[in-house]
Protein backbone atom coordinates (compact mmCIF):
# COMPACT_ATOMS: atom_id res chain seq x y z
CA UNK A 1 0.00 0.00 0.00
CA UNK A 2 2.83 2.37 0.91
CA UNK A 3 4.56 1.73 -2.40
CA UNK A 4 1.32 2.43 -4.28
CA UNK A 5 0.76 5.67 -2.36
CA UNK A 6 4.29 6.88 -3.17
CA UNK A 7 3.60 6.56 -6.91
CA UNK A 8 0.27 8.38 -6.94
CA UNK A 9 0.10 11.80 -8.61
CA UNK A 10 -2.15 14.62 -7.57
CA UNK A 11 -4.12 16.65 -10.11
CA UNK A 12 -1.68 19.52 -9.55
CA UNK A 13 1.28 17.27 -10.41
CA UNK A 14 -0.47 16.18 -13.61
CA UNK A 15 -1.25 19.76 -14.67
CA UNK A 16 2.33 20.90 -14.04
CA UNK A 17 3.69 17.93 -15.99
CA UNK A 18 1.40 18.61 -18.95
CA UNK A 19 2.21 22.33 -19.01
CA UNK A 20 5.92 21.55 -18.92
CA UNK A 21 5.60 18.98 -21.71
CA UNK A 22 3.67 21.42 -23.89
CA UNK A 23 6.32 24.12 -23.60
CA UNK A 24 8.83 24.51 -26.43
CA UNK A 25 12.28 23.34 -25.38
CA UNK A 26 14.47 23.28 -28.49
CA UNK A 27 16.71 26.33 -28.28
CA UNK A 28 18.09 28.25 -31.26
CA UNK A 29 20.03 31.50 -31.42
CA UNK A 30 20.49 34.22 -34.01
CA UNK A 31 22.50 37.43 -34.43
CA UNK A 32 20.76 40.17 -36.42
CA UNK A 33 22.44 43.38 -37.55
CA UNK A 34 20.47 46.36 -38.87
CA UNK A 35 20.96 50.00 -39.79
CA UNK A 36 18.60 52.34 -37.95
CA UNK A 37 16.60 54.86 -39.95
CA UNK A 38 17.78 58.27 -38.65
CA UNK A 39 14.55 59.99 -39.74
CA UNK A 40 12.39 58.30 -37.08
CA UNK A 41 11.76 60.22 -33.85
CA UNK A 42 12.37 58.43 -30.52
CA UNK A 43 13.53 55.42 -32.48
CA UNK A 44 15.33 53.72 -29.55
CA UNK A 45 12.18 53.76 -27.43
CA UNK A 46 10.06 52.48 -30.30
CA UNK A 47 12.44 49.63 -31.13
CA UNK A 48 12.76 48.42 -27.53
CA UNK A 49 9.03 48.68 -26.89
CA UNK A 50 8.31 46.81 -30.11
CA UNK A 51 10.49 43.84 -29.18
CA UNK A 52 9.19 43.67 -25.62
CA UNK A 53 5.63 43.49 -26.96
CA UNK A 54 6.54 41.04 -29.74
CA UNK A 55 8.30 38.58 -27.42
CA UNK A 56 5.48 38.69 -24.87
CA UNK A 57 2.91 37.91 -27.59
CA UNK A 58 4.97 35.08 -29.09
CA UNK A 59 5.66 33.51 -25.71
CA UNK A 60 1.98 33.53 -24.84
CA UNK A 61 0.93 32.26 -28.26
CA UNK A 62 3.34 29.32 -28.43
CA UNK A 63 3.66 28.57 -24.70
CA UNK A 64 7.45 28.76 -24.92
CA UNK A 65 10.02 29.91 -22.44
CA UNK A 66 10.67 33.64 -22.67
CA UNK A 67 13.33 34.62 -25.22
CA UNK A 68 16.68 35.68 -23.81
CA UNK A 69 19.32 37.82 -25.44
CA UNK A 70 20.83 41.26 -25.78
CA UNK A 71 19.95 44.18 -28.05
CA UNK A 72 22.78 46.68 -28.45
CA UNK A 73 21.69 50.00 -29.94
CA UNK A 74 24.39 52.16 -31.52
CA UNK A 75 23.74 55.66 -32.84
CA UNK A 76 23.02 54.25 -36.32
CA UNK A 77 22.99 50.47 -35.93
CA UNK A 78 21.52 47.64 -33.89
CA UNK A 79 23.20 44.37 -32.91
CA UNK A 80 20.60 41.87 -31.70
CA UNK A 81 21.41 38.49 -30.14
CA UNK A 82 18.35 36.31 -29.44
CA UNK A 83 17.98 32.86 -27.87
CA UNK A 84 14.57 31.20 -28.20
CA UNK A 85 12.57 28.33 -29.63
CA UNK A 86 12.98 28.15 -33.40
CA UNK A 87 9.36 29.23 -33.96
CA UNK A 88 9.98 32.48 -32.08
CA UNK A 89 13.29 32.97 -33.91
CA UNK A 90 11.51 32.51 -37.25
CA UNK A 91 8.80 35.01 -36.34
CA UNK A 92 11.44 37.50 -35.15
CA UNK A 93 13.33 37.25 -38.44
CA UNK A 94 10.10 37.71 -40.41
CA UNK A 95 9.28 40.65 -38.15
CA UNK A 96 12.65 42.23 -38.91
CA UNK A 97 11.82 41.92 -42.59
CA UNK A 98 8.66 43.94 -41.91
CA UNK A 99 10.69 46.50 -39.94
CA UNK A 100 13.11 47.10 -42.82
CA UNK A 101 12.57 49.43 -45.79
CA UNK A 102 10.63 49.56 -48.06
CA UNK A 103 8.05 48.52 -45.44
CA UNK A 104 5.76 51.33 -44.25
CA UNK A 105 6.46 50.37 -40.60
CA UNK A 106 10.22 50.35 -41.01
CA UNK A 107 12.65 51.22 -38.22
CA UNK A 108 15.64 50.07 -40.27
CA UNK A 109 17.01 50.84 -43.71
CA UNK A 110 18.94 47.58 -44.07
CA UNK A 111 19.34 44.32 -42.13
CA UNK A 112 21.28 41.03 -42.33
CA UNK A 113 21.54 37.74 -40.47
CA UNK A 114 25.07 37.37 -39.13
CA UNK A 115 24.75 33.97 -37.46
CA UNK A 116 22.10 31.30 -36.91
CA UNK A 117 22.67 28.36 -34.56
CA UNK A 118 20.23 25.49 -34.09
CA UNK A 119 19.88 23.02 -31.21
CA UNK A 120 21.76 25.17 -28.70
CA UNK A 121 22.43 23.30 -25.45
CA UNK A 122 21.74 26.12 -23.00
CA UNK A 123 21.03 29.84 -22.84
CA UNK A 124 23.97 32.21 -22.51
CA UNK A 125 21.82 34.93 -20.93
CA UNK A 126 19.12 34.68 -18.24
CA UNK A 127 16.77 37.24 -19.81
CA UNK A 128 16.30 39.61 -22.72
CA UNK A 129 17.80 43.04 -22.21
CA UNK A 130 18.72 46.08 -24.27
CA UNK A 131 21.50 48.61 -23.90
CA UNK A 132 21.90 51.99 -25.59
CA UNK A 133 25.56 52.56 -26.38
CA UNK A 134 27.12 55.98 -26.02
CA UNK A 135 30.18 55.33 -28.16
CA UNK A 136 31.54 57.95 -30.59
CA UNK A 137 32.66 56.80 -34.05
CA UNK A 138 36.35 55.97 -34.41
CA UNK A 139 36.73 58.25 -37.42
CA UNK A 140 37.66 55.38 -39.74
CA UNK A 141 34.52 55.56 -41.84
CA UNK A 142 36.14 53.83 -44.85
CA UNK A 143 36.72 50.47 -43.19
CA UNK A 144 38.07 48.05 -45.80
CA UNK A 145 39.45 44.85 -44.28
CA UNK A 146 42.17 42.83 -45.96
CA UNK A 147 40.64 39.62 -44.60
CA UNK A 148 37.83 37.67 -46.21
CA UNK A 149 34.20 38.26 -45.28
CA UNK A 150 34.09 34.99 -43.32
CA UNK A 151 37.02 36.06 -41.16
CA UNK A 152 35.42 39.45 -40.47
CA UNK A 153 32.13 37.81 -39.48
CA UNK A 154 34.02 35.39 -37.23
CA UNK A 155 35.88 38.21 -35.49
CA UNK A 156 32.64 40.12 -34.89
CA UNK A 157 30.95 37.04 -33.42
CA UNK A 158 33.97 36.27 -31.20
CA UNK A 159 34.03 39.83 -29.90
CA UNK A 160 30.39 39.55 -28.87
CA UNK A 161 30.81 36.14 -27.23
CA UNK A 162 33.80 37.51 -25.33
CA UNK A 163 31.46 40.14 -23.92
CA UNK A 164 29.01 37.41 -22.88
CA UNK A 165 31.77 35.32 -21.28
CA UNK A 166 32.91 38.25 -19.14
CA UNK A 167 29.30 38.84 -18.16
CA UNK A 168 29.09 35.23 -16.95
CA UNK A 169 32.21 35.62 -14.82
CA UNK A 170 30.57 38.42 -12.84
CA UNK A 171 28.69 37.69 -9.62
CA UNK A 172 24.93 37.75 -10.10
CA UNK A 173 24.69 40.96 -8.09
CA UNK A 174 27.06 42.71 -10.53
CA UNK A 175 25.99 41.11 -13.82
CA UNK A 176 23.10 43.47 -14.53
CA UNK A 177 25.18 46.52 -13.59
CA UNK A 178 27.83 45.30 -16.01
CA UNK A 179 25.32 45.38 -18.88
CA UNK A 180 24.01 48.76 -17.76
CA UNK A 181 27.54 50.20 -18.03
CA UNK A 182 28.58 48.32 -21.11
CA UNK A 183 29.56 51.52 -22.93
CA UNK A 184 32.55 51.77 -20.57
CA UNK A 185 34.04 48.63 -22.13
CA UNK A 186 34.70 49.75 -25.68
CA UNK A 187 37.15 46.86 -26.08
CA UNK A 188 34.19 44.45 -25.83
CA UNK A 189 31.94 46.28 -28.30
CA UNK A 190 31.95 45.48 -32.02
CA UNK A 191 33.08 48.66 -33.83
CA UNK A 192 30.27 50.34 -35.73
CA UNK A 193 32.51 50.55 -38.81
CA UNK A 194 32.50 46.75 -39.01
CA UNK A 195 28.71 46.66 -38.76
CA UNK A 196 28.44 49.22 -41.55
CA UNK A 197 30.80 47.12 -43.68
CA UNK A 198 28.83 43.91 -43.05
CA UNK A 199 25.53 45.53 -43.98
CA UNK A 200 26.96 46.34 -47.42
CA UNK A 201 27.98 42.75 -48.18
CA UNK A 202 25.61 41.07 -50.63
CA UNK A 203 26.85 37.60 -49.62
CA UNK A 204 25.18 37.85 -46.21
CA UNK A 205 21.63 36.58 -45.93
CA UNK A 206 18.87 39.11 -45.37
CA UNK A 207 15.65 38.40 -43.44
CA UNK A 208 13.86 38.38 -46.80
CA UNK A 209 16.25 35.73 -48.16
CA UNK A 210 15.78 33.59 -45.06
CA UNK A 211 12.00 33.86 -45.16
CA UNK A 212 11.89 32.80 -48.82
CA UNK A 213 13.95 29.69 -48.08
CA UNK A 214 11.78 28.71 -45.11
CA UNK A 215 8.53 29.32 -46.98
CA UNK A 216 9.76 27.34 -49.99
CA UNK A 217 10.74 24.42 -47.75
CA UNK A 218 7.29 24.37 -46.16
CA UNK A 219 5.46 24.50 -49.51
CA UNK A 220 7.56 21.92 -51.38
CA UNK A 221 5.23 18.97 -52.24
CA UNK A 222 6.14 15.42 -51.31
CA UNK A 223 6.68 12.89 -54.07
CA UNK A 224 3.51 11.08 -52.97
CA UNK A 225 1.53 14.29 -53.45
CA UNK A 226 2.28 14.41 -57.18
CA UNK A 227 2.28 10.67 -57.92
CA UNK A 228 -0.48 9.11 -60.00
CA UNK A 229 -2.32 7.02 -59.18
CA UNK A 230 -2.40 8.09 -55.56
CA UNK A 231 -0.68 5.58 -53.26
CA UNK A 232 -3.00 3.28 -51.35
CA UNK A 233 -2.80 3.01 -47.59
CA UNK A 234 -1.89 -0.44 -46.33
CA UNK A 235 -3.34 0.19 -42.90
CA UNK A 236 -6.14 2.35 -41.56
CA UNK A 237 -4.96 5.42 -39.70
PDB file of C-alpha atoms in Angstrom:
ATOM      1  CA  UNK A   1       0.000   0.000   0.000  1.00  0.00           C
ATOM      2  CA  UNK A   2       2.826   2.372   0.914  1.00  0.00           C
ATOM      3  CA  UNK A   3       4.562   1.727  -2.404  1.00  0.00           C
ATOM      4  CA  UNK A   4       1.317   2.426  -4.275  1.00  0.00           C
ATOM      5  CA  UNK A   5       0.762   5.674  -2.357  1.00  0.00           C
ATOM      6  CA  UNK A   6       4.292   6.877  -3.168  1.00  0.00           C
ATOM      7  CA  UNK A   7       3.596   6.556  -6.906  1.00  0.00           C
ATOM      8  CA  UNK A   8       0.270   8.383  -6.937  1.00  0.00           C
ATOM      9  CA  UNK A   9       0.103  11.803  -8.609  1.00  0.00           C
ATOM     10  CA  UNK A  10      -2.150  14.622  -7.572  1.00  0.00           C
ATOM     11  CA  UNK A  11      -4.118  16.645 -10.115  1.00  0.00           C
ATOM     12  CA  UNK A  12      -1.675  19.524  -9.550  1.00  0.00           C
ATOM     13  CA  UNK A  13       1.284  17.271 -10.414  1.00  0.00           C
ATOM     14  CA  UNK A  14      -0.466  16.181 -13.608  1.00  0.00           C
ATOM     15  CA  UNK A  15      -1.251  19.760 -14.669  1.00  0.00           C
ATOM     16  CA  UNK A  16       2.332  20.897 -14.043  1.00  0.00           C
ATOM     17  CA  UNK A  17       3.694  17.933 -15.988  1.00  0.00           C
ATOM     18  CA  UNK A  18       1.401  18.610 -18.946  1.00  0.00           C
ATOM     19  CA  UNK A  19       2.208  22.325 -19.011  1.00  0.00           C
ATOM     20  CA  UNK A  20       5.919  21.545 -18.918  1.00  0.00           C
ATOM     21  CA  UNK A  21       5.596  18.976 -21.706  1.00  0.00           C
ATOM     22  CA  UNK A  22       3.667  21.424 -23.888  1.00  0.00           C
ATOM     23  CA  UNK A  23       6.317  24.123 -23.599  1.00  0.00           C
ATOM     24  CA  UNK A  24       8.834  24.511 -26.427  1.00  0.00           C
ATOM     25  CA  UNK A  25      12.277  23.337 -25.378  1.00  0.00           C
ATOM     26  CA  UNK A  26      14.474  23.275 -28.490  1.00  0.00           C
ATOM     27  CA  UNK A  27      16.708  26.335 -28.281  1.00  0.00           C
ATOM     28  CA  UNK A  28      18.087  28.247 -31.262  1.00  0.00           C
ATOM     29  CA  UNK A  29      20.034  31.502 -31.423  1.00  0.00           C
ATOM     30  CA  UNK A  30      20.492  34.222 -34.008  1.00  0.00           C
ATOM     31  CA  UNK A  31      22.498  37.426 -34.435  1.00  0.00           C
ATOM     32  CA  UNK A  32      20.764  40.170 -36.417  1.00  0.00           C
ATOM     33  CA  UNK A  33      22.443  43.383 -37.546  1.00  0.00           C
ATOM     34  CA  UNK A  34      20.474  46.358 -38.866  1.00  0.00           C
ATOM     35  CA  UNK A  35      20.963  50.000 -39.787  1.00  0.00           C
ATOM     36  CA  UNK A  36      18.601  52.335 -37.951  1.00  0.00           C
ATOM     37  CA  UNK A  37      16.597  54.859 -39.953  1.00  0.00           C
ATOM     38  CA  UNK A  38      17.777  58.273 -38.655  1.00  0.00           C
ATOM     39  CA  UNK A  39      14.546  59.989 -39.745  1.00  0.00           C
ATOM     40  CA  UNK A  40      12.391  58.296 -37.077  1.00  0.00           C
ATOM     41  CA  UNK A  41      11.764  60.217 -33.850  1.00  0.00           C
ATOM     42  CA  UNK A  42      12.368  58.432 -30.516  1.00  0.00           C
ATOM     43  CA  UNK A  43      13.529  55.416 -32.482  1.00  0.00           C
ATOM     44  CA  UNK A  44      15.328  53.718 -29.547  1.00  0.00           C
ATOM     45  CA  UNK A  45      12.185  53.763 -27.428  1.00  0.00           C
ATOM     46  CA  UNK A  46      10.058  52.483 -30.298  1.00  0.00           C
ATOM     47  CA  UNK A  47      12.441  49.628 -31.132  1.00  0.00           C
ATOM     48  CA  UNK A  48      12.763  48.423 -27.526  1.00  0.00           C
ATOM     49  CA  UNK A  49       9.033  48.684 -26.893  1.00  0.00           C
ATOM     50  CA  UNK A  50       8.314  46.811 -30.115  1.00  0.00           C
ATOM     51  CA  UNK A  51      10.491  43.837 -29.181  1.00  0.00           C
ATOM     52  CA  UNK A  52       9.190  43.671 -25.618  1.00  0.00           C
ATOM     53  CA  UNK A  53       5.632  43.486 -26.962  1.00  0.00           C
ATOM     54  CA  UNK A  54       6.544  41.041 -29.739  1.00  0.00           C
ATOM     55  CA  UNK A  55       8.298  38.582 -27.418  1.00  0.00           C
ATOM     56  CA  UNK A  56       5.479  38.694 -24.872  1.00  0.00           C
ATOM     57  CA  UNK A  57       2.905  37.911 -27.589  1.00  0.00           C
ATOM     58  CA  UNK A  58       4.966  35.081 -29.086  1.00  0.00           C
ATOM     59  CA  UNK A  59       5.663  33.511 -25.713  1.00  0.00           C
ATOM     60  CA  UNK A  60       1.980  33.530 -24.839  1.00  0.00           C
ATOM     61  CA  UNK A  61       0.928  32.259 -28.264  1.00  0.00           C
ATOM     62  CA  UNK A  62       3.337  29.318 -28.433  1.00  0.00           C
ATOM     63  CA  UNK A  63       3.660  28.575 -24.698  1.00  0.00           C
ATOM     64  CA  UNK A  64       7.449  28.763 -24.918  1.00  0.00           C
ATOM     65  CA  UNK A  65      10.025  29.910 -22.437  1.00  0.00           C
ATOM     66  CA  UNK A  66      10.666  33.642 -22.670  1.00  0.00           C
ATOM     67  CA  UNK A  67      13.331  34.617 -25.218  1.00  0.00           C
ATOM     68  CA  UNK A  68      16.676  35.684 -23.809  1.00  0.00           C
ATOM     69  CA  UNK A  69      19.323  37.820 -25.436  1.00  0.00           C
ATOM     70  CA  UNK A  70      20.829  41.257 -25.776  1.00  0.00           C
ATOM     71  CA  UNK A  71      19.946  44.182 -28.047  1.00  0.00           C
ATOM     72  CA  UNK A  72      22.780  46.684 -28.448  1.00  0.00           C
ATOM     73  CA  UNK A  73      21.694  50.004 -29.937  1.00  0.00           C
ATOM     74  CA  UNK A  74      24.386  52.158 -31.518  1.00  0.00           C
ATOM     75  CA  UNK A  75      23.740  55.658 -32.839  1.00  0.00           C
ATOM     76  CA  UNK A  76      23.018  54.253 -36.317  1.00  0.00           C
ATOM     77  CA  UNK A  77      22.991  50.470 -35.926  1.00  0.00           C
ATOM     78  CA  UNK A  78      21.521  47.641 -33.893  1.00  0.00           C
ATOM     79  CA  UNK A  79      23.199  44.367 -32.911  1.00  0.00           C
ATOM     80  CA  UNK A  80      20.598  41.874 -31.701  1.00  0.00           C
ATOM     81  CA  UNK A  81      21.410  38.488 -30.143  1.00  0.00           C
ATOM     82  CA  UNK A  82      18.354  36.308 -29.441  1.00  0.00           C
ATOM     83  CA  UNK A  83      17.979  32.857 -27.873  1.00  0.00           C
ATOM     84  CA  UNK A  84      14.572  31.204 -28.196  1.00  0.00           C
ATOM     85  CA  UNK A  85      12.568  28.325 -29.627  1.00  0.00           C
ATOM     86  CA  UNK A  86      12.985  28.149 -33.400  1.00  0.00           C
ATOM     87  CA  UNK A  87       9.365  29.230 -33.958  1.00  0.00           C
ATOM     88  CA  UNK A  88       9.979  32.476 -32.084  1.00  0.00           C
ATOM     89  CA  UNK A  89      13.287  32.971 -33.913  1.00  0.00           C
ATOM     90  CA  UNK A  90      11.514  32.513 -37.251  1.00  0.00           C
ATOM     91  CA  UNK A  91       8.803  35.015 -36.342  1.00  0.00           C
ATOM     92  CA  UNK A  92      11.440  37.496 -35.147  1.00  0.00           C
ATOM     93  CA  UNK A  93      13.325  37.247 -38.439  1.00  0.00           C
ATOM     94  CA  UNK A  94      10.101  37.713 -40.410  1.00  0.00           C
ATOM     95  CA  UNK A  95       9.276  40.646 -38.154  1.00  0.00           C
ATOM     96  CA  UNK A  96      12.652  42.227 -38.910  1.00  0.00           C
ATOM     97  CA  UNK A  97      11.815  41.915 -42.589  1.00  0.00           C
ATOM     98  CA  UNK A  98       8.658  43.941 -41.905  1.00  0.00           C
ATOM     99  CA  UNK A  99      10.687  46.502 -39.943  1.00  0.00           C
ATOM    100  CA  UNK A 100      13.110  47.102 -42.816  1.00  0.00           C
ATOM    101  CA  UNK A 101      12.569  49.427 -45.786  1.00  0.00           C
ATOM    102  CA  UNK A 102      10.628  49.560 -48.059  1.00  0.00           C
ATOM    103  CA  UNK A 103       8.050  48.525 -45.437  1.00  0.00           C
ATOM    104  CA  UNK A 104       5.756  51.329 -44.251  1.00  0.00           C
ATOM    105  CA  UNK A 105       6.456  50.369 -40.605  1.00  0.00           C
ATOM    106  CA  UNK A 106      10.224  50.346 -41.014  1.00  0.00           C
ATOM    107  CA  UNK A 107      12.645  51.221 -38.219  1.00  0.00           C
ATOM    108  CA  UNK A 108      15.636  50.066 -40.268  1.00  0.00           C
ATOM    109  CA  UNK A 109      17.014  50.842 -43.712  1.00  0.00           C
ATOM    110  CA  UNK A 110      18.936  47.576 -44.067  1.00  0.00           C
ATOM    111  CA  UNK A 111      19.341  44.320 -42.129  1.00  0.00           C
ATOM    112  CA  UNK A 112      21.281  41.034 -42.335  1.00  0.00           C
ATOM    113  CA  UNK A 113      21.544  37.738 -40.465  1.00  0.00           C
ATOM    114  CA  UNK A 114      25.068  37.371 -39.131  1.00  0.00           C
ATOM    115  CA  UNK A 115      24.751  33.966 -37.458  1.00  0.00           C
ATOM    116  CA  UNK A 116      22.099  31.298 -36.914  1.00  0.00           C
ATOM    117  CA  UNK A 117      22.672  28.355 -34.563  1.00  0.00           C
ATOM    118  CA  UNK A 118      20.233  25.487 -34.094  1.00  0.00           C
ATOM    119  CA  UNK A 119      19.882  23.022 -31.215  1.00  0.00           C
ATOM    120  CA  UNK A 120      21.763  25.170 -28.704  1.00  0.00           C
ATOM    121  CA  UNK A 121      22.427  23.301 -25.451  1.00  0.00           C
ATOM    122  CA  UNK A 122      21.741  26.118 -23.002  1.00  0.00           C
ATOM    123  CA  UNK A 123      21.034  29.840 -22.838  1.00  0.00           C
ATOM    124  CA  UNK A 124      23.965  32.210 -22.509  1.00  0.00           C
ATOM    125  CA  UNK A 125      21.825  34.928 -20.929  1.00  0.00           C
ATOM    126  CA  UNK A 126      19.124  34.678 -18.239  1.00  0.00           C
ATOM    127  CA  UNK A 127      16.768  37.235 -19.810  1.00  0.00           C
ATOM    128  CA  UNK A 128      16.300  39.615 -22.724  1.00  0.00           C
ATOM    129  CA  UNK A 129      17.796  43.043 -22.208  1.00  0.00           C
ATOM    130  CA  UNK A 130      18.716  46.076 -24.271  1.00  0.00           C
ATOM    131  CA  UNK A 131      21.497  48.611 -23.897  1.00  0.00           C
ATOM    132  CA  UNK A 132      21.898  51.993 -25.592  1.00  0.00           C
ATOM    133  CA  UNK A 133      25.564  52.562 -26.375  1.00  0.00           C
ATOM    134  CA  UNK A 134      27.120  55.979 -26.022  1.00  0.00           C
ATOM    135  CA  UNK A 135      30.182  55.331 -28.159  1.00  0.00           C
ATOM    136  CA  UNK A 136      31.537  57.946 -30.590  1.00  0.00           C
ATOM    137  CA  UNK A 137      32.661  56.796 -34.052  1.00  0.00           C
ATOM    138  CA  UNK A 138      36.346  55.972 -34.405  1.00  0.00           C
ATOM    139  CA  UNK A 139      36.733  58.251 -37.424  1.00  0.00           C
ATOM    140  CA  UNK A 140      37.663  55.379 -39.744  1.00  0.00           C
ATOM    141  CA  UNK A 141      34.518  55.556 -41.844  1.00  0.00           C
ATOM    142  CA  UNK A 142      36.136  53.829 -44.852  1.00  0.00           C
ATOM    143  CA  UNK A 143      36.719  50.468 -43.185  1.00  0.00           C
ATOM    144  CA  UNK A 144      38.065  48.050 -45.802  1.00  0.00           C
ATOM    145  CA  UNK A 145      39.450  44.845 -44.282  1.00  0.00           C
ATOM    146  CA  UNK A 146      42.171  42.832 -45.963  1.00  0.00           C
ATOM    147  CA  UNK A 147      40.641  39.620 -44.598  1.00  0.00           C
ATOM    148  CA  UNK A 148      37.825  37.670 -46.214  1.00  0.00           C
ATOM    149  CA  UNK A 149      34.200  38.259 -45.276  1.00  0.00           C
ATOM    150  CA  UNK A 150      34.086  34.991 -43.324  1.00  0.00           C
ATOM    151  CA  UNK A 151      37.016  36.057 -41.156  1.00  0.00           C
ATOM    152  CA  UNK A 152      35.423  39.451 -40.468  1.00  0.00           C
ATOM    153  CA  UNK A 153      32.131  37.809 -39.480  1.00  0.00           C
ATOM    154  CA  UNK A 154      34.020  35.392 -37.228  1.00  0.00           C
ATOM    155  CA  UNK A 155      35.885  38.213 -35.494  1.00  0.00           C
ATOM    156  CA  UNK A 156      32.637  40.121 -34.886  1.00  0.00           C
ATOM    157  CA  UNK A 157      30.950  37.043 -33.424  1.00  0.00           C
ATOM    158  CA  UNK A 158      33.970  36.267 -31.203  1.00  0.00           C
ATOM    159  CA  UNK A 159      34.027  39.826 -29.896  1.00  0.00           C
ATOM    160  CA  UNK A 160      30.389  39.551 -28.870  1.00  0.00           C
ATOM    161  CA  UNK A 161      30.810  36.141 -27.229  1.00  0.00           C
ATOM    162  CA  UNK A 162      33.802  37.506 -25.326  1.00  0.00           C
ATOM    163  CA  UNK A 163      31.456  40.142 -23.919  1.00  0.00           C
ATOM    164  CA  UNK A 164      29.008  37.406 -22.882  1.00  0.00           C
ATOM    165  CA  UNK A 165      31.775  35.316 -21.280  1.00  0.00           C
ATOM    166  CA  UNK A 166      32.906  38.251 -19.143  1.00  0.00           C
ATOM    167  CA  UNK A 167      29.297  38.844 -18.161  1.00  0.00           C
ATOM    168  CA  UNK A 168      29.093  35.225 -16.955  1.00  0.00           C
ATOM    169  CA  UNK A 169      32.210  35.619 -14.815  1.00  0.00           C
ATOM    170  CA  UNK A 170      30.566  38.419 -12.844  1.00  0.00           C
ATOM    171  CA  UNK A 171      28.693  37.688  -9.617  1.00  0.00           C
ATOM    172  CA  UNK A 172      24.935  37.755 -10.099  1.00  0.00           C
ATOM    173  CA  UNK A 173      24.689  40.965  -8.094  1.00  0.00           C
ATOM    174  CA  UNK A 174      27.057  42.712 -10.527  1.00  0.00           C
ATOM    175  CA  UNK A 175      25.993  41.108 -13.817  1.00  0.00           C
ATOM    176  CA  UNK A 176      23.099  43.475 -14.526  1.00  0.00           C
ATOM    177  CA  UNK A 177      25.179  46.518 -13.589  1.00  0.00           C
ATOM    178  CA  UNK A 178      27.829  45.301 -16.008  1.00  0.00           C
ATOM    179  CA  UNK A 179      25.320  45.377 -18.879  1.00  0.00           C
ATOM    180  CA  UNK A 180      24.012  48.763 -17.761  1.00  0.00           C
ATOM    181  CA  UNK A 181      27.539  50.204 -18.026  1.00  0.00           C
ATOM    182  CA  UNK A 182      28.578  48.321 -21.107  1.00  0.00           C
ATOM    183  CA  UNK A 183      29.561  51.525 -22.932  1.00  0.00           C
ATOM    184  CA  UNK A 184      32.545  51.769 -20.572  1.00  0.00           C
ATOM    185  CA  UNK A 185      34.036  48.631 -22.128  1.00  0.00           C
ATOM    186  CA  UNK A 186      34.700  49.752 -25.680  1.00  0.00           C
ATOM    187  CA  UNK A 187      37.151  46.856 -26.083  1.00  0.00           C
ATOM    188  CA  UNK A 188      34.190  44.454 -25.832  1.00  0.00           C
ATOM    189  CA  UNK A 189      31.943  46.280 -28.303  1.00  0.00           C
ATOM    190  CA  UNK A 190      31.948  45.478 -32.016  1.00  0.00           C
ATOM    191  CA  UNK A 191      33.075  48.661 -33.833  1.00  0.00           C
ATOM    192  CA  UNK A 192      30.274  50.343 -35.733  1.00  0.00           C
ATOM    193  CA  UNK A 193      32.511  50.551 -38.814  1.00  0.00           C
ATOM    194  CA  UNK A 194      32.499  46.750 -39.006  1.00  0.00           C
ATOM    195  CA  UNK A 195      28.713  46.663 -38.763  1.00  0.00           C
ATOM    196  CA  UNK A 196      28.441  49.215 -41.551  1.00  0.00           C
ATOM    197  CA  UNK A 197      30.797  47.122 -43.683  1.00  0.00           C
ATOM    198  CA  UNK A 198      28.826  43.914 -43.049  1.00  0.00           C
ATOM    199  CA  UNK A 199      25.529  45.533 -43.984  1.00  0.00           C
ATOM    200  CA  UNK A 200      26.957  46.337 -47.419  1.00  0.00           C
ATOM    201  CA  UNK A 201      27.977  42.753 -48.183  1.00  0.00           C
ATOM    202  CA  UNK A 202      25.611  41.072 -50.631  1.00  0.00           C
ATOM    203  CA  UNK A 203      26.848  37.604 -49.616  1.00  0.00           C
ATOM    204  CA  UNK A 204      25.184  37.849 -46.205  1.00  0.00           C
ATOM    205  CA  UNK A 205      21.632  36.578 -45.930  1.00  0.00           C
ATOM    206  CA  UNK A 206      18.872  39.111 -45.367  1.00  0.00           C
ATOM    207  CA  UNK A 207      15.649  38.404 -43.442  1.00  0.00           C
ATOM    208  CA  UNK A 208      13.859  38.382 -46.802  1.00  0.00           C
ATOM    209  CA  UNK A 209      16.251  35.725 -48.165  1.00  0.00           C
ATOM    210  CA  UNK A 210      15.784  33.592 -45.063  1.00  0.00           C
ATOM    211  CA  UNK A 211      12.000  33.858 -45.159  1.00  0.00           C
ATOM    212  CA  UNK A 212      11.888  32.803 -48.825  1.00  0.00           C
ATOM    213  CA  UNK A 213      13.951  29.692 -48.077  1.00  0.00           C
ATOM    214  CA  UNK A 214      11.784  28.705 -45.113  1.00  0.00           C
ATOM    215  CA  UNK A 215       8.530  29.323 -46.983  1.00  0.00           C
ATOM    216  CA  UNK A 216       9.765  27.336 -49.987  1.00  0.00           C
ATOM    217  CA  UNK A 217      10.739  24.422 -47.749  1.00  0.00           C
ATOM    218  CA  UNK A 218       7.292  24.375 -46.164  1.00  0.00           C
ATOM    219  CA  UNK A 219       5.462  24.499 -49.509  1.00  0.00           C
ATOM    220  CA  UNK A 220       7.558  21.917 -51.375  1.00  0.00           C
ATOM    221  CA  UNK A 221       5.234  18.975 -52.238  1.00  0.00           C
ATOM    222  CA  UNK A 222       6.136  15.423 -51.305  1.00  0.00           C
ATOM    223  CA  UNK A 223       6.676  12.886 -54.068  1.00  0.00           C
ATOM    224  CA  UNK A 224       3.514  11.080 -52.972  1.00  0.00           C
ATOM    225  CA  UNK A 225       1.532  14.288 -53.452  1.00  0.00           C
ATOM    226  CA  UNK A 226       2.283  14.409 -57.176  1.00  0.00           C
ATOM    227  CA  UNK A 227       2.279  10.671 -57.917  1.00  0.00           C
ATOM    228  CA  UNK A 228      -0.483   9.109 -60.004  1.00  0.00           C
ATOM    229  CA  UNK A 229      -2.318   7.018 -59.184  1.00  0.00           C
ATOM    230  CA  UNK A 230      -2.403   8.091 -55.565  1.00  0.00           C
ATOM    231  CA  UNK A 231      -0.681   5.576 -53.263  1.00  0.00           C
ATOM    232  CA  UNK A 232      -3.000   3.276 -51.346  1.00  0.00           C
ATOM    233  CA  UNK A 233      -2.797   3.014 -47.591  1.00  0.00           C
ATOM    234  CA  UNK A 234      -1.887  -0.440 -46.327  1.00  0.00           C
ATOM    235  CA  UNK A 235      -3.342   0.193 -42.900  1.00  0.00           C
ATOM    236  CA  UNK A 236      -6.139   2.348 -41.560  1.00  0.00           C
ATOM    237  CA  UNK A 237      -4.956   5.418 -39.700  1.00  0.00           C
TER     238      UNK A 237
END
